[in-house]
PDB file of C-alpha atoms in Angstrom:
ATOM      1  CA  PHE A 443     -20.857  -9.613   1.412  1.00 32.00           C
ATOM      2  CA  TYR A 444     -22.343 -10.932   4.519  1.00 31.00           C
ATOM      3  CA  THR A 445     -21.330 -10.490   7.910  1.00 35.00           C
ATOM      4  CA  SER A 446     -18.931 -13.220   9.082  1.00 38.00           C
ATOM      5  CA  GLN A 447     -21.418 -14.411  11.715  1.00 40.00           C
ATOM      6  CA  ASN A 448     -24.096 -15.050   8.989  1.00 40.00           C
ATOM      7  CA  SER A 449     -21.598 -16.599   6.545  1.00 38.00           C
ATOM      8  CA  THR A 450     -20.249 -19.100   9.390  1.00 38.00           C
ATOM      9  CA  SER A 451     -23.732 -20.170  10.084  1.00 36.00           C
ATOM     10  CA  TYR A 452     -24.829 -20.941   6.585  1.00 33.00           C
ATOM     11  CA  LEU A 453     -21.782 -22.746   6.016  1.00 37.00           C
ATOM     12  CA  THR A 454     -21.718 -24.821   8.942  1.00 38.00           C
ATOM     13  CA  ASN A 455     -25.176 -25.588   8.765  1.00 40.00           C
ATOM     14  CA  GLY A 456     -25.882 -25.974   5.220  1.00 40.00           C
ATOM     15  CA  PRO A 457     -28.401 -24.970   2.782  1.00 41.00           C
ATOM     16  CA  LYS A 458     -31.542 -24.449   4.232  1.00 40.00           C
ATOM     17  CA  SER A 459     -35.146 -24.889   2.688  1.00 40.00           C
ATOM     18  CA  ASP A 460     -36.435 -21.338   3.804  1.00 44.00           C
ATOM     19  CA  ASN A 461     -33.484 -19.783   2.021  1.00 43.00           C
ATOM     20  CA  SER A 462     -35.432 -17.283  -0.644  1.00 41.00           C
ATOM     21  CA  TYR A 463     -32.311 -17.330  -3.184  1.00 40.00           C
ATOM     22  CA  GLY A 464     -32.496 -20.754  -3.597  1.00 40.00           C
ATOM     23  CA  TYR A 465     -28.402 -20.999  -3.599  1.00 38.00           C
ATOM     24  CA  MET A 466     -27.133 -24.553  -3.138  1.00 40.00           C
ATOM     25  CA  TYR A 467     -23.314 -24.434  -2.124  1.00 41.00           C
ATOM     26  CA  ASP A 468     -22.777 -28.139  -3.348  1.00 47.00           C
ATOM     27  CA  THR A 469     -20.068 -26.958  -5.976  1.00 46.00           C
ATOM     28  CA  LYS A 470     -17.413 -24.938  -6.381  1.00 46.00           C
ATOM     29  CA  TYR A 471     -19.055 -23.073  -9.211  1.00 52.00           C
ATOM     30  CA  SER A 472     -22.392 -22.320  -7.225  1.00 54.00           C
ATOM     31  CA  TRP A 473     -20.121 -20.362  -4.529  1.00 52.00           C
ATOM     32  CA  ASN A 474     -18.010 -18.526  -7.195  1.00 56.00           C
ATOM     33  CA  SER A 475     -21.402 -17.368  -9.058  1.00 60.00           C
ATOM     34  CA  HIS A 476     -22.734 -16.325  -5.129  1.00 54.00           C
ATOM     35  CA  ILE A 477     -19.588 -14.344  -4.678  1.00 59.00           C
ATOM     36  CA  THR A 478     -19.702 -12.864  -8.012  1.00 62.00           C
ATOM     37  CA  ASN A 479     -23.012 -11.671  -7.467  1.00 62.00           C
ATOM     38  CA  CYS A 480     -22.312 -10.299  -4.484  1.00 59.00           C
ATOM     39  CA  ILE A 481     -19.206  -8.225  -5.616  1.00 64.00           C
ATOM     40  CA  SER A 482     -21.276  -7.172  -8.828  1.00 64.00           C
ATOM     41  CA  SER A 483     -24.204  -6.418  -6.529  1.00 59.00           C
ATOM     42  CA  TYR A 484     -21.867  -4.280  -4.101  1.00 59.00           C
ATOM     43  CA  LEU A 485     -20.145  -2.342  -7.194  1.00 60.00           C
ATOM     44  CA  HIS A 486     -23.278  -0.823  -8.496  1.00 58.00           C
ATOM     45  CA  SER A 487     -24.811  -0.105  -5.298  1.00 55.00           C
ATOM     46  CA  GLN A 488     -21.612   1.750  -3.828  1.00 54.00           C
ATOM     47  CA  TYR A 489     -20.205   3.754  -6.610  1.00 50.00           C
ATOM     48  CA  LYS A 490     -22.196   6.005  -8.363  1.00 46.00           C
ATOM     49  CA  PHE A 491     -21.250   6.779 -11.707  1.00 43.00           C
ATOM     50  CA  GLU A 492     -21.863   9.720 -13.984  1.00 42.00           C
ATOM     51  CA  ASN A 493     -24.639   9.502 -15.950  1.00 42.00           C
ATOM     52  CA  ASP A 494     -22.353   9.676 -19.141  1.00 43.00           C
ATOM     53  CA  ILE A 495     -20.902   6.480 -17.956  1.00 44.00           C
ATOM     54  CA  LEU A 496     -24.121   4.851 -17.243  1.00 43.00           C
ATOM     55  CA  SER A 497     -25.463   5.447 -20.476  1.00 46.00           C
ATOM     56  CA  ASP A 498     -22.248   3.695 -21.688  1.00 47.00           C
ATOM     57  CA  SER A 499     -23.132   0.157 -21.788  1.00 43.00           C
ATOM     58  CA  ASP A 500     -19.661  -1.099 -22.741  1.00 47.00           C
ATOM     59  CA  ASN A 501     -18.377   0.724 -19.539  1.00 46.00           C
ATOM     60  CA  CYS A 502     -21.200  -0.853 -16.939  1.00 44.00           C
ATOM     61  CA  ASN A 503     -20.120  -4.296 -18.761  1.00 48.00           C
ATOM     62  CA  TYR A 504     -16.677  -3.743 -18.043  1.00 45.00           C
ATOM     63  CA  ILE A 505     -16.809  -4.456 -14.352  1.00 46.00           C
ATOM     64  CA  ASP A 506     -18.767  -7.195 -14.740  1.00 48.00           C
ATOM     65  CA  SER A 507     -16.804  -8.800 -17.111  1.00 50.00           C
ATOM     66  CA  PHE A 508     -13.482  -8.287 -15.281  1.00 46.00           C
ATOM     67  CA  ILE A 509     -15.246  -9.666 -11.869  1.00 45.00           C
ATOM     68  CA  CYS A 510     -16.795 -12.636 -13.945  1.00 47.00           C
ATOM     69  CA  ASP A 511     -13.490 -13.479 -15.579  1.00 50.00           C
ATOM     70  CA  GLU A 512     -11.748 -13.510 -12.124  1.00 46.00           C
ATOM     71  CA  GLY A 513     -14.526 -16.002 -10.880  1.00 45.00           C
ATOM     72  CA  ARG A 514     -13.854 -18.151 -13.761  1.00 49.00           C
ATOM     73  CA  ASN A 515     -10.055 -17.721 -13.556  1.00 48.00           C
ATOM     74  CA  SER A 516     -10.054 -18.861  -9.940  1.00 44.00           C
ATOM     75  CA  SER A 517     -12.800 -21.761 -10.456  1.00 45.00           C
ATOM     76  CA  SER A 518     -10.158 -23.201 -13.153  1.00 45.00           C
ATOM     77  CA  GLU A 519      -7.717 -23.357 -10.473  1.00 43.00           C
ATOM     78  CA  ASP A 520      -8.877 -26.302  -8.869  1.00 43.00           C
ATOM     79  CA  ASN A 521     -10.721 -29.184 -10.327  1.00 44.00           C
ATOM     80  CA  SER A 522     -12.055 -30.693  -7.147  1.00 44.00           C
ATOM     81  CA  SER A 523     -15.372 -29.019  -6.025  1.00 41.00           C
ATOM     82  CA  GLU A 524     -15.497 -31.153  -3.280  1.00 47.00           C
ATOM     83  CA  ASN A 525     -12.349 -30.212  -1.786  1.00 52.00           C
ATOM     84  CA  ASP A 526     -13.066 -26.929  -1.921  1.00 44.00           C
ATOM     85  CA  LEU A 527     -16.477 -26.998  -0.392  1.00 40.00           C
ATOM     86  CA  ARG A 528     -14.773 -29.246   2.523  1.00 49.00           C
ATOM     87  CA  ILE A 529     -11.838 -26.484   3.019  1.00 47.00           C
ATOM     88  CA  LEU A 530     -14.681 -23.804   3.192  1.00 39.00           C
ATOM     89  CA  ARG A 531     -16.595 -25.811   5.872  1.00 43.00           C
ATOM     90  CA  GLU A 532     -13.462 -26.333   7.969  1.00 49.00           C
ATOM     91  CA  ASP A 533     -12.894 -22.869   7.493  1.00 47.00           C
ATOM     92  CA  SER A 534     -16.081 -21.693   8.504  1.00 40.00           C
ATOM     93  CA  ASN A 535     -14.939 -19.510  11.518  1.00 44.00           C
ATOM     94  CA  ASP A 536     -12.597 -17.843   9.796  1.00 51.00           C
ATOM     95  CA  PRO A 537     -13.882 -14.159   8.595  1.00 53.00           C
ATOM     96  CA  ASP A 538     -11.364 -14.302   5.582  1.00 53.00           C
ATOM     97  CA  VAL A 539     -13.187 -17.131   4.317  1.00 46.00           C
ATOM     98  CA  THR A 540     -12.980 -15.554   0.630  1.00 51.00           C
ATOM     99  CA  GLN A 541      -9.698 -14.909   1.152  1.00 64.00           C
ATOM    100  CA  LYS A 542      -8.921 -15.651  -2.511  1.00 66.00           C
ATOM    101  CA  TYR A 543     -10.938 -12.634  -3.454  1.00 65.00           C
ATOM    102  CA  ARG A 544      -8.876 -10.105  -1.525  1.00 70.00           C
ATOM    103  CA  HIS A 545      -6.394  -9.139  -4.108  1.00 76.00           C
ATOM    104  CA  LEU A 546      -9.506  -7.475  -5.643  1.00 83.00           C
ATOM    105  CA  TRP A 547     -10.220  -5.173  -2.424  1.00 84.00           C
ATOM    106  CA  VAL A 548      -8.437  -3.040   0.216  1.00 87.00           C
ATOM    107  CA  GLN A 549      -9.967  -3.262   3.780  1.00 87.00           C
ATOM    108  CA  CYS A 550     -10.086   0.035   5.625  1.00 90.00           C
ATOM    109  CA  GLU A 551      -8.429  -0.247   8.993  1.00 88.00           C
ATOM    110  CA  ASN A 552     -10.812   1.978  10.749  1.00 91.00           C
ATOM    111  CA  CYS A 553     -14.403   1.129   9.577  1.00 91.00           C
ATOM    112  CA  TYR A 554     -13.414  -2.403   8.230  1.00 88.00           C
ATOM    113  CA  GLY A 555     -15.229  -1.529   4.903  1.00 87.00           C
ATOM    114  CA  LEU A 556     -14.304  -2.941   1.489  1.00 85.00           C
ATOM    115  CA  ASN A 557     -12.713  -0.881  -1.431  1.00 87.00           C
ATOM    116  CA  TYR A 558     -12.466  -1.647  -4.672  1.00 86.00           C
ATOM    117  CA  LYS A 559      -8.532  -1.489  -5.738  1.00 85.00           C
ATOM    118  CA  ARG A 560      -9.108  -0.198  -9.169  1.00 83.00           C
ATOM    119  CA  PHE A 561     -11.067   2.846  -7.861  1.00 86.00           C
ATOM    120  CA  LEU A 562      -8.981   3.282  -4.833  1.00 87.00           C
ATOM    121  CA  LYS A 563      -6.000   4.980  -6.524  1.00 83.00           C
ATOM    122  CA  SER A 564      -8.332   7.504  -8.120  1.00 84.00           C
ATOM    123  CA  LYS A 565      -9.747   8.342  -5.081  1.00 88.00           C
ATOM    124  CA  MET A 566      -6.427   8.985  -3.469  1.00 88.00           C
ATOM    125  CA  ASN A 567      -6.498   5.816  -0.876  1.00 90.00           C
ATOM    126  CA  ILE A 568      -9.379   7.711   0.639  1.00 92.00           C
ATOM    127  CA  CYS A 569     -12.039   5.158   2.187  1.00 92.00           C
ATOM    128  CA  GLU A 570     -15.280   5.223   0.332  1.00 88.00           C
ATOM    129  CA  GLN A 571     -17.056   4.445   3.499  1.00 89.00           C
ATOM    130  CA  CYS A 572     -15.749   6.522   6.353  1.00 93.00           C
ATOM    131  CA  GLY A 573     -13.018   8.961   4.515  1.00 92.00           C
ATOM    132  CA  SER A 574     -10.174   7.631   6.577  1.00 92.00           C
ATOM    133  CA  HIS A 575      -6.810   8.123   4.653  1.00 91.00           C
ATOM    134  CA  LEU A 576      -5.459   4.406   4.151  1.00 91.00           C
ATOM    135  CA  LYS A 577      -1.838   3.652   4.119  1.00 90.00           C
ATOM    136  CA  MET A 578       0.184   4.354   0.748  1.00 91.00           C
ATOM    137  CA  SER A 579       3.713   3.389  -0.466  1.00 94.00           C
ATOM    138  CA  SER A 580       6.084   5.500  -1.774  1.00 96.00           C
ATOM    139  CA  SER A 581       5.749   5.109  -5.283  1.00 95.00           C
ATOM    140  CA  ASP A 582       1.954   5.718  -4.908  1.00 93.00           C
ATOM    141  CA  ARG A 583       2.957   8.869  -3.433  1.00 95.00           C
ATOM    142  CA  ILE A 584       5.191   9.685  -5.860  1.00 97.00           C
ATOM    143  CA  GLU A 585       2.959   8.884  -8.829  1.00 94.00           C
ATOM    144  CA  ILE A 586       0.368  11.450  -6.840  1.00 92.00           C
ATOM    145  CA  LEU A 587       2.351  14.116  -6.345  1.00 95.00           C
ATOM    146  CA  ILE A 588       4.764  14.417  -9.241  1.00 97.00           C
ATOM    147  CA  ASP A 589       3.688  15.040 -12.795  1.00 97.00           C
ATOM    148  CA  PRO A 590       3.661  12.443 -15.305  1.00 96.00           C
ATOM    149  CA  GLY A 591       6.818  12.131 -16.871  1.00 96.00           C
ATOM    150  CA  THR A 592       8.957  14.342 -14.913  1.00 97.00           C
ATOM    151  CA  TRP A 593      10.160  12.096 -12.294  1.00 98.00           C
ATOM    152  CA  ASP A 594      14.011  11.677 -12.020  1.00 98.00           C
ATOM    153  CA  PRO A 595      15.290   9.461  -9.014  1.00 97.00           C
ATOM    154  CA  MET A 596      18.547   9.743  -7.185  1.00 97.00           C
ATOM    155  CA  ASP A 597      20.895   7.355  -5.600  1.00 96.00           C
ATOM    156  CA  GLU A 598      18.895   4.426  -6.671  1.00 94.00           C
ATOM    157  CA  ASP A 599      21.718   1.960  -6.662  1.00 93.00           C
ATOM    158  CA  MET A 600      22.860   2.559  -3.095  1.00 95.00           C
ATOM    159  CA  VAL A 601      22.457  -0.170  -0.649  1.00 93.00           C
ATOM    160  CA  SER A 602      23.014  -0.661   2.886  1.00 90.00           C
ATOM    161  CA  LEU A 603      25.705  -3.188   4.389  1.00 89.00           C
ATOM    162  CA  ASP A 604      26.122  -4.565   7.615  1.00 90.00           C
ATOM    163  CA  PRO A 605      28.917  -2.034   9.148  1.00 89.00           C
ATOM    164  CA  ILE A 606      28.565  -3.539  12.818  1.00 90.00           C
ATOM    165  CA  GLU A 607      27.897  -7.468  11.617  1.00 87.00           C
ATOM    166  CA  PHE A 608      24.682  -7.175  13.556  1.00 87.00           C
ATOM    167  CA  HIS A 609      22.544 -10.296  13.630  1.00 79.00           C
ATOM    168  CA  LEU A 610      19.869 -12.190  15.512  1.00 77.00           C
ATOM    169  CA  GLU A 611      19.805 -15.886  16.082  1.00 69.00           C
ATOM    170  CA  GLU A 612      16.993 -16.086  13.546  1.00 77.00           C
ATOM    171  CA  GLU A 613      18.229 -13.959  10.722  1.00 84.00           C
ATOM    172  CA  LEU A 614      21.133 -11.905   9.349  1.00 89.00           C
ATOM    173  CA  TYR A 615      20.904  -8.334   8.906  1.00 92.00           C
ATOM    174  CA  LYS A 616      21.989  -8.775   5.289  1.00 91.00           C
ATOM    175  CA  ASP A 617      19.602 -11.758   4.740  1.00 91.00           C
ATOM    176  CA  ARG A 618      16.773  -9.127   6.030  1.00 92.00           C
ATOM    177  CA  ILE A 619      17.673  -6.287   3.892  1.00 94.00           C
ATOM    178  CA  ASP A 620      17.585  -8.578   0.810  1.00 94.00           C
ATOM    179  CA  SER A 621      13.923 -10.020   1.828  1.00 94.00           C
ATOM    180  CA  TYR A 622      12.658  -6.384   2.207  1.00 96.00           C
ATOM    181  CA  GLN A 623      14.348  -5.527  -1.263  1.00 96.00           C
ATOM    182  CA  ARG A 624      12.224  -8.334  -2.558  1.00 96.00           C
ATOM    183  CA  LYS A 625       9.044  -7.952  -0.955  1.00 95.00           C
ATOM    184  CA  THR A 626       9.001  -4.115  -1.769  1.00 95.00           C
ATOM    185  CA  GLY A 627      10.885  -3.761  -5.054  1.00 95.00           C
ATOM    186  CA  LEU A 628      13.248  -0.926  -3.311  1.00 96.00           C
ATOM    187  CA  THR A 629      16.739  -0.847  -2.465  1.00 96.00           C
ATOM    188  CA  GLU A 630      16.021   1.173   0.591  1.00 96.00           C
ATOM    189  CA  ALA A 631      13.539   2.766   3.085  1.00 97.00           C
ATOM    190  CA  VAL A 632      13.483   5.913   1.343  1.00 98.00           C
ATOM    191  CA  GLN A 633      13.112   7.537  -2.355  1.00 98.00           C
ATOM    192  CA  THR A 634      14.681  11.013  -3.565  1.00 98.00           C
ATOM    193  CA  GLY A 635      14.682  12.647  -6.732  1.00 98.00           C
ATOM    194  CA  ILE A 636      13.898  15.767  -8.676  1.00 98.00           C
ATOM    195  CA  GLY A 637      10.406  16.308 -10.300  1.00 98.00           C
ATOM    196  CA  ARG A 638       7.597  18.842 -10.958  1.00 97.00           C
ATOM    197  CA  LEU A 639       4.787  19.419  -8.855  1.00 97.00           C
ATOM    198  CA  ASN A 640       2.057  21.460 -10.850  1.00 96.00           C
ATOM    199  CA  GLY A 641       5.088  22.528 -13.026  1.00 97.00           C
ATOM    200  CA  ILE A 642       7.184  23.493 -10.410  1.00 97.00           C
ATOM    201  CA  PRO A 643      10.501  22.053  -9.989  1.00 97.00           C
ATOM    202  CA  ILE A 644      11.262  20.376  -6.721  1.00 98.00           C
ATOM    203  CA  ALA A 645      13.509  18.014  -4.675  1.00 98.00           C
ATOM    204  CA  ILE A 646      11.433  15.383  -2.935  1.00 98.00           C
ATOM    205  CA  GLY A 647      12.095  12.446  -0.580  1.00 98.00           C
ATOM    206  CA  VAL A 648       9.489   9.736   0.278  1.00 98.00           C
ATOM    207  CA  MET A 649      10.159   7.442   3.013  1.00 98.00           C
ATOM    208  CA  ASP A 650       8.442   3.875   2.831  1.00 97.00           C
ATOM    209  CA  PHE A 651       7.215   2.343   6.221  1.00 96.00           C
ATOM    210  CA  GLN A 652       6.723  -1.018   4.178  1.00 95.00           C
ATOM    211  CA  PHE A 653      10.725  -1.293   4.139  1.00 97.00           C
ATOM    212  CA  MET A 654      11.539  -2.174   7.615  1.00 95.00           C
ATOM    213  CA  GLY A 655       9.264   0.106   9.211  1.00 95.00           C
ATOM    214  CA  GLY A 656      10.954   3.040   7.513  1.00 96.00           C
ATOM    215  CA  SER A 657      13.803   2.972   9.874  1.00 96.00           C
ATOM    216  CA  MET A 658      16.629   5.360   9.227  1.00 97.00           C
ATOM    217  CA  GLY A 659      20.484   3.636   8.576  1.00 95.00           C
ATOM    218  CA  SER A 660      23.223   4.924   7.129  1.00 95.00           C
ATOM    219  CA  VAL A 661      21.793   4.675   3.286  1.00 96.00           C
ATOM    220  CA  VAL A 662      18.532   6.426   4.218  1.00 97.00           C
ATOM    221  CA  GLY A 663      20.582   9.506   5.837  1.00 97.00           C
ATOM    222  CA  GLU A 664      23.037   9.639   3.197  1.00 97.00           C
ATOM    223  CA  LYS A 665      20.101   9.789   0.497  1.00 98.00           C
ATOM    224  CA  ILE A 666      18.363  12.422   2.155  1.00 98.00           C
ATOM    225  CA  THR A 667      21.681  14.367   3.052  1.00 98.00           C
ATOM    226  CA  ARG A 668      22.294  14.355  -0.675  1.00 98.00           C
ATOM    227  CA  LEU A 669      19.099  15.459  -1.950  1.00 98.00           C
ATOM    228  CA  ILE A 670      19.237  18.353   0.487  1.00 98.00           C
ATOM    229  CA  GLU A 671      22.486  19.340  -0.815  1.00 97.00           C
ATOM    230  CA  TYR A 672      21.434  19.282  -4.385  1.00 98.00           C
ATOM    231  CA  ALA A 673      18.348  21.259  -3.730  1.00 98.00           C
ATOM    232  CA  THR A 674      20.551  23.708  -1.686  1.00 97.00           C
ATOM    233  CA  ASN A 675      23.140  23.978  -4.801  1.00 97.00           C
ATOM    234  CA  GLN A 676      20.241  24.122  -7.386  1.00 97.00           C
ATOM    235  CA  PHE A 677      18.022  26.366  -5.253  1.00 97.00           C
ATOM    236  CA  LEU A 678      15.187  23.954  -5.288  1.00 98.00           C
ATOM    237  CA  PRO A 679      12.233  23.824  -2.966  1.00 97.00           C
ATOM    238  CA  LEU A 680      12.295  20.802  -0.896  1.00 98.00           C
ATOM    239  CA  ILE A 681       9.647  18.325   0.269  1.00 98.00           C
ATOM    240  CA  ILE A 682      10.385  15.307   2.209  1.00 98.00           C
ATOM    241  CA  VAL A 683       7.548  12.684   3.124  1.00 97.00           C
ATOM    242  CA  CYS A 684       8.185  11.128   6.511  1.00 97.00           C
ATOM    243  CA  ALA A 685       6.968   7.388   7.577  1.00 96.00           C
ATOM    244  CA  SER A 686       9.470   5.846  10.030  1.00 96.00           C
ATOM    245  CA  GLY A 687       9.750   4.145  13.177  1.00 94.00           C
ATOM    246  CA  GLY A 688      12.824   6.054  13.794  1.00 94.00           C
ATOM    247  CA  ALA A 689      16.934   5.180  13.543  1.00 94.00           C
ATOM    248  CA  ARG A 690      17.837   1.712  12.662  1.00 95.00           C
ATOM    249  CA  MET A 691      19.019  -0.433  15.483  1.00 91.00           C
ATOM    250  CA  GLN A 692      20.822  -2.997  13.388  1.00 92.00           C
ATOM    251  CA  GLU A 693      23.450  -0.063  12.643  1.00 94.00           C
ATOM    252  CA  GLY A 694      24.076   1.090  15.916  1.00 93.00           C
ATOM    253  CA  SER A 695      25.354   4.642  16.389  1.00 93.00           C
ATOM    254  CA  LEU A 696      26.101   4.909  12.853  1.00 94.00           C
ATOM    255  CA  SER A 697      22.349   5.431  12.199  1.00 94.00           C
ATOM    256  CA  LEU A 698      22.204   8.202  14.970  1.00 95.00           C
ATOM    257  CA  MET A 699      24.727  10.114  13.241  1.00 95.00           C
ATOM    258  CA  GLN A 700      22.344  10.369  10.324  1.00 96.00           C
ATOM    259  CA  MET A 701      20.139  13.038  12.605  1.00 96.00           C
ATOM    260  CA  ALA A 702      22.828  15.359  12.949  1.00 96.00           C
ATOM    261  CA  LYS A 703      24.175  14.931   9.585  1.00 97.00           C
ATOM    262  CA  ILE A 704      20.811  15.516   7.962  1.00 97.00           C
ATOM    263  CA  SER A 705      20.224  18.388  10.325  1.00 96.00           C
ATOM    264  CA  SER A 706      23.420  20.025   9.689  1.00 96.00           C
ATOM    265  CA  ALA A 707      22.424  20.185   5.612  1.00 97.00           C
ATOM    266  CA  LEU A 708      18.872  21.582   6.407  1.00 97.00           C
ATOM    267  CA  TYR A 709      20.516  24.166   8.597  1.00 96.00           C
ATOM    268  CA  ASP A 710      22.894  25.508   5.474  1.00 96.00           C
ATOM    269  CA  TYR A 711      19.624  24.951   3.440  1.00 97.00           C
ATOM    270  CA  GLN A 712      16.841  26.734   5.353  1.00 96.00           C
ATOM    271  CA  LEU A 713      19.064  29.407   7.262  1.00 95.00           C
ATOM    272  CA  ASN A 714      22.114  30.374   4.782  1.00 94.00           C
ATOM    273  CA  LYS A 715      20.310  29.666   1.688  1.00 95.00           C
ATOM    274  CA  LYS A 716      16.636  30.927   2.720  1.00 96.00           C
ATOM    275  CA  LEU A 717      15.044  28.053   0.778  1.00 97.00           C
ATOM    276  CA  PHE A 718      11.561  26.477   1.460  1.00 97.00           C
ATOM    277  CA  TYR A 719      11.350  23.176   3.338  1.00 98.00           C
ATOM    278  CA  LEU A 720       8.037  21.277   3.675  1.00 97.00           C
ATOM    279  CA  SER A 721       8.007  18.263   5.778  1.00 97.00           C
ATOM    280  CA  ILE A 722       4.799  16.069   5.444  1.00 97.00           C
ATOM    281  CA  LEU A 723       4.467  13.649   8.429  1.00 96.00           C
ATOM    282  CA  THR A 724       2.469  10.550   7.639  1.00 94.00           C
ATOM    283  CA  SER A 725       1.574   8.094  10.130  1.00 89.00           C
ATOM    284  CA  PRO A 726       3.651   6.673  12.017  1.00 93.00           C
ATOM    285  CA  THR A 727       6.750   9.037  12.208  1.00 94.00           C
ATOM    286  CA  THR A 728       8.462   8.777  15.227  1.00 94.00           C
ATOM    287  CA  GLY A 729      11.811   8.256  16.883  1.00 93.00           C
ATOM    288  CA  GLY A 730      15.003  10.027  15.728  1.00 94.00           C
ATOM    289  CA  VAL A 731      13.150  11.016  12.278  1.00 96.00           C
ATOM    290  CA  THR A 732      10.790  13.514  14.565  1.00 95.00           C
ATOM    291  CA  ALA A 733      13.574  14.340  16.471  1.00 94.00           C
ATOM    292  CA  SER A 734      15.779  15.692  13.398  1.00 94.00           C
ATOM    293  CA  PHE A 735      14.484  16.479   9.736  1.00 96.00           C
ATOM    294  CA  GLY A 736      10.922  15.728  10.872  1.00 96.00           C
ATOM    295  CA  MET A 737       9.983  18.960  12.921  1.00 95.00           C
ATOM    296  CA  VAL A 738      12.247  21.519  11.406  1.00 95.00           C
ATOM    297  CA  GLY A 739      10.178  22.133   8.242  1.00 96.00           C
ATOM    298  CA  ASP A 740       9.157  25.749   7.227  1.00 96.00           C
ATOM    299  CA  ILE A 741       5.704  24.194   7.260  1.00 95.00           C
TER     300      ILE A 741
END
């Protein structure tokens, strides 16, 4: 892709006679064709395929056909090319002028480089440009850590209520919980369950920062406590992936009680049963989670 400065200048001033490529952005089709060519060039220059893949023309054509199909689908959404060009010119100062194609890419927060989504998961969400580790959802972490077909979730139907009837002028606490459930597809800010890691049975809990900042309320504390107690009874190694801003203020002192409850369960698990607990601190992990189970792992 071009830099936002170059794109802005071109869209503002229109096509110039000295343009060596000869593109004329007078229709939506020509704009989509240009974007498609840029994406295709980027893929072939950034990702080095193995010789056996390069020798297979079907695999190479797959990328081109996928991107071209995306371009054709997007071009068929709006029949008015003049209106689309007008919008592009009005938004020429916006660096996200190609926002409609952002579903194909993930932008690195460190180097601002673009990573193709279909390849990013196979690279464990590591930026191709600078090697930074990009943010992951709890479901993505479970998919990477747990052997396929072995994940058995626990307490999926446990949801938060409103014990202290907390509400702001803008939004009720219950309504906010509902909105995050629809947005993330989760019932709470942590997923717990049993699975196998390289064939070894483990108990694992994975927090999700996308759900209210991974804040720890009554349900989060109860799910983690039940997971620890199950691991204690079954003599399973325990892994908790932490990602949280701390205790959930909407539940007041009830959320703070979860710190002591989880720590008490871990005391029995680690000191009395002599079992192994691995705490993985992801960014960000702060507040009550750090002050309780986040910092007491054996590793």
